[in-house]
Short mmCIF file of N, CA and C in Angstrom, two decimals:
data_model
loop_
_atom_site.label_atom_id
_atom_site.label_comp_id
_atom_site.label_asym_id
_atom_site.label_seq_id
_atom_site.Cartn_x
_atom_site.Cartn_y
_atom_site.Cartn_z
N MET I 1 -17.84 95.25 -59.33
CA MET I 1 -16.66 95.97 -58.87
C MET I 1 -16.54 95.77 -57.36
N THR I 2 -15.33 95.45 -56.92
CA THR I 2 -15.06 95.29 -55.50
C THR I 2 -14.57 96.62 -54.95
N LEU I 3 -15.26 97.08 -53.93
CA LEU I 3 -14.93 98.35 -53.30
C LEU I 3 -14.22 98.06 -51.99
N ARG I 4 -13.09 98.74 -51.76
CA ARG I 4 -12.36 98.62 -50.51
C ARG I 4 -12.38 99.98 -49.82
N VAL I 5 -12.68 99.97 -48.53
CA VAL I 5 -12.80 101.20 -47.75
C VAL I 5 -11.82 101.13 -46.59
N PHE I 6 -11.05 102.20 -46.41
CA PHE I 6 -10.09 102.29 -45.32
C PHE I 6 -10.27 103.63 -44.63
N ARG I 7 -9.99 103.64 -43.34
CA ARG I 7 -9.95 104.89 -42.58
C ARG I 7 -8.55 105.06 -42.02
N PHE I 8 -8.10 106.31 -42.03
CA PHE I 8 -6.79 106.61 -41.47
C PHE I 8 -6.81 108.01 -40.88
N SER I 9 -5.90 108.24 -39.95
CA SER I 9 -5.73 109.56 -39.36
C SER I 9 -4.38 110.10 -39.79
N ILE I 10 -4.32 111.41 -39.95
CA ILE I 10 -3.07 112.04 -40.38
C ILE I 10 -2.92 113.37 -39.66
N GLN I 11 -1.69 113.68 -39.32
CA GLN I 11 -1.37 114.96 -38.71
C GLN I 11 -0.03 115.43 -39.27
N LEU I 12 -0.11 116.30 -40.25
CA LEU I 12 1.08 116.91 -40.84
C LEU I 12 0.93 118.41 -40.72
N ASN I 13 1.95 119.08 -40.18
CA ASN I 13 1.85 120.54 -40.14
C ASN I 13 2.13 121.08 -41.54
N TYR I 14 1.91 122.36 -41.71
CA TYR I 14 2.04 122.98 -43.03
C TYR I 14 3.43 122.75 -43.62
N GLY I 15 4.46 122.96 -42.81
CA GLY I 15 5.83 122.78 -43.28
C GLY I 15 6.15 121.35 -43.68
N GLU I 16 5.60 120.38 -42.96
CA GLU I 16 5.81 118.98 -43.30
C GLU I 16 5.16 118.60 -44.62
N PHE I 17 4.02 119.23 -44.92
CA PHE I 17 3.32 118.90 -46.16
C PHE I 17 3.84 119.69 -47.36
N LEU I 18 4.58 120.74 -47.14
CA LEU I 18 5.03 121.61 -48.22
C LEU I 18 5.75 120.87 -49.35
N PRO I 19 6.69 119.94 -49.07
CA PRO I 19 7.33 119.23 -50.19
C PRO I 19 6.34 118.41 -51.03
N TYR I 20 5.29 117.91 -50.39
CA TYR I 20 4.25 117.18 -51.13
C TYR I 20 3.45 118.15 -51.99
N TYR I 21 3.10 119.29 -51.41
CA TYR I 21 2.32 120.30 -52.11
C TYR I 21 3.06 120.82 -53.33
N GLN I 22 4.38 121.00 -53.18
CA GLN I 22 5.20 121.54 -54.26
C GLN I 22 5.58 120.48 -55.29
N GLY I 23 5.18 119.23 -55.07
CA GLY I 23 5.46 118.17 -56.04
C GLY I 23 6.82 117.53 -55.90
N GLU I 24 7.57 117.88 -54.87
CA GLU I 24 8.88 117.27 -54.65
C GLU I 24 8.73 115.81 -54.22
N ILE I 25 7.67 115.51 -53.49
CA ILE I 25 7.34 114.16 -53.08
C ILE I 25 5.90 113.91 -53.52
N ASN I 26 5.65 112.77 -54.16
CA ASN I 26 4.34 112.54 -54.76
C ASN I 26 3.35 111.79 -53.88
N ARG I 27 3.85 110.87 -53.05
CA ARG I 27 2.93 110.02 -52.31
C ARG I 27 3.16 110.13 -50.81
N VAL I 28 2.07 110.06 -50.07
CA VAL I 28 2.09 110.10 -48.62
C VAL I 28 1.78 108.69 -48.12
N GLU I 29 2.64 108.17 -47.26
CA GLU I 29 2.39 106.86 -46.67
C GLU I 29 1.59 107.03 -45.40
N VAL I 30 0.48 106.32 -45.32
CA VAL I 30 -0.36 106.35 -44.11
C VAL I 30 -0.66 104.91 -43.72
N ARG I 31 -0.99 104.71 -42.47
CA ARG I 31 -1.42 103.41 -41.98
C ARG I 31 -2.89 103.49 -41.62
N SER I 32 -3.67 102.59 -42.19
CA SER I 32 -5.10 102.59 -41.93
C SER I 32 -5.36 102.17 -40.49
N HIS I 33 -6.54 102.45 -40.02
CA HIS I 33 -6.93 102.02 -38.67
C HIS I 33 -6.95 100.51 -38.56
N GLN I 34 -7.06 99.81 -39.70
CA GLN I 34 -7.04 98.35 -39.73
C GLN I 34 -5.62 97.79 -39.81
N GLY I 35 -4.62 98.68 -39.98
CA GLY I 35 -3.21 98.26 -39.99
C GLY I 35 -2.55 98.18 -41.35
N GLN I 36 -3.28 98.37 -42.44
CA GLN I 36 -2.70 98.33 -43.77
C GLN I 36 -1.94 99.61 -44.07
N VAL I 37 -0.82 99.47 -44.79
CA VAL I 37 -0.08 100.63 -45.25
C VAL I 37 -0.65 101.05 -46.59
N LEU I 38 -1.00 102.33 -46.71
CA LEU I 38 -1.56 102.88 -47.94
C LEU I 38 -0.68 104.00 -48.43
N TRP I 39 -0.56 104.12 -49.75
CA TRP I 39 0.14 105.24 -50.38
C TRP I 39 -0.91 106.10 -51.06
N VAL I 40 -1.05 107.33 -50.59
CA VAL I 40 -2.04 108.25 -51.13
C VAL I 40 -1.30 109.33 -51.91
N HIS I 41 -1.69 109.52 -53.16
CA HIS I 41 -1.04 110.57 -53.95
C HIS I 41 -1.32 111.92 -53.31
N ALA I 42 -0.29 112.72 -53.15
CA ALA I 42 -0.39 114.01 -52.44
C ALA I 42 -1.43 114.94 -53.06
N ARG I 43 -1.63 114.85 -54.35
CA ARG I 43 -2.59 115.76 -55.00
C ARG I 43 -4.00 115.56 -54.45
N HIS I 44 -4.30 114.35 -53.96
CA HIS I 44 -5.63 114.09 -53.40
C HIS I 44 -5.80 114.73 -52.03
N LEU I 45 -4.70 115.01 -51.35
CA LEU I 45 -4.77 115.59 -50.01
C LEU I 45 -4.69 117.12 -50.03
N ARG I 46 -4.26 117.70 -51.12
CA ARG I 46 -4.06 119.16 -51.18
C ARG I 46 -5.29 119.96 -50.80
N ARG I 47 -6.45 119.48 -51.16
CA ARG I 47 -7.68 120.25 -50.88
C ARG I 47 -7.98 120.32 -49.39
N PHE I 48 -7.33 119.48 -48.59
CA PHE I 48 -7.54 119.50 -47.15
C PHE I 48 -6.48 120.32 -46.42
N LEU I 49 -5.55 120.91 -47.14
CA LEU I 49 -4.46 121.68 -46.53
C LEU I 49 -4.97 123.03 -46.02
N THR I 50 -4.68 123.32 -44.76
CA THR I 50 -4.98 124.63 -44.18
C THR I 50 -3.67 125.22 -43.67
N SER I 51 -3.75 126.38 -43.07
CA SER I 51 -2.55 126.99 -42.51
C SER I 51 -1.98 126.16 -41.35
N ASN I 52 -2.79 125.29 -40.79
CA ASN I 52 -2.34 124.38 -39.73
C ASN I 52 -1.82 123.07 -40.27
N GLY I 53 -1.90 122.86 -41.57
CA GLY I 53 -1.47 121.61 -42.18
C GLY I 53 -2.66 120.75 -42.53
N ILE I 54 -2.46 119.44 -42.47
CA ILE I 54 -3.53 118.47 -42.72
C ILE I 54 -3.68 117.64 -41.45
N ARG I 55 -4.86 117.70 -40.89
CA ARG I 55 -5.14 116.98 -39.64
C ARG I 55 -6.54 116.41 -39.70
N GLY I 56 -6.69 115.18 -39.24
CA GLY I 56 -8.02 114.61 -39.14
C GLY I 56 -8.04 113.13 -39.46
N THR I 57 -9.26 112.63 -39.48
CA THR I 57 -9.52 111.24 -39.84
C THR I 57 -10.20 111.24 -41.20
N PHE I 58 -9.73 110.36 -42.07
CA PHE I 58 -10.20 110.32 -43.45
C PHE I 58 -10.69 108.93 -43.80
N GLU I 59 -11.57 108.88 -44.78
CA GLU I 59 -12.02 107.61 -45.34
C GLU I 59 -11.69 107.61 -46.82
N ILE I 60 -11.05 106.55 -47.25
CA ILE I 60 -10.67 106.42 -48.67
C ILE I 60 -11.34 105.18 -49.23
N GLN I 61 -11.87 105.31 -50.43
CA GLN I 61 -12.46 104.18 -51.13
C GLN I 61 -11.66 103.95 -52.41
N ILE I 62 -11.27 102.70 -52.60
CA ILE I 62 -10.52 102.34 -53.81
C ILE I 62 -11.16 101.13 -54.47
N ASP I 63 -10.93 101.00 -55.78
CA ASP I 63 -11.45 99.84 -56.49
C ASP I 63 -10.46 98.69 -56.40
N GLU I 64 -10.78 97.58 -57.03
CA GLU I 64 -9.94 96.38 -56.96
C GLU I 64 -8.57 96.58 -57.61
N ASN I 65 -8.42 97.62 -58.44
CA ASN I 65 -7.13 97.92 -59.08
C ASN I 65 -6.33 98.96 -58.31
N GLY I 66 -6.84 99.39 -57.17
CA GLY I 66 -6.14 100.38 -56.36
C GLY I 66 -6.41 101.82 -56.77
N ARG I 67 -7.37 102.03 -57.67
CA ARG I 67 -7.70 103.39 -58.10
C ARG I 67 -8.59 104.07 -57.08
N LEU I 68 -8.29 105.31 -56.81
CA LEU I 68 -9.07 106.10 -55.86
C LEU I 68 -10.46 106.38 -56.41
N LEU I 69 -11.46 106.09 -55.60
CA LEU I 69 -12.84 106.42 -55.95
C LEU I 69 -13.30 107.64 -55.17
N SER I 70 -12.92 107.71 -53.89
CA SER I 70 -13.28 108.89 -53.10
C SER I 70 -12.34 109.00 -51.90
N LEU I 71 -12.20 110.22 -51.44
CA LEU I 71 -11.43 110.53 -50.24
C LEU I 71 -12.19 111.62 -49.51
N ASN I 72 -12.62 111.34 -48.30
CA ASN I 72 -13.42 112.28 -47.53
C ASN I 72 -12.86 112.44 -46.13
N LYS I 73 -12.93 113.65 -45.63
CA LYS I 73 -12.53 113.92 -44.26
C LYS I 73 -13.73 113.66 -43.37
N LEU I 74 -13.52 112.82 -42.36
CA LEU I 74 -14.60 112.48 -41.44
C LEU I 74 -14.65 113.43 -40.25
N CYS I 75 -13.50 113.76 -39.72
CA CYS I 75 -13.42 114.71 -38.61
C CYS I 75 -12.00 115.22 -38.47
#
């Protein structure tokens, strides 16, 4: 299995993330630190939502088919 690892930073306030949280929008577009555009399903980011929104640097691991293996907040 080929594992691909990307890091990205995101800063969305609570109001900006609300449509994603409510299911009105399903995917969040982010740009990795390496420059690739990634689409992350919003349900994977919900656990990181606070009253301040979602902020930080994340690492995502996906398989060769683009399936999410892990998503972790680094800082």
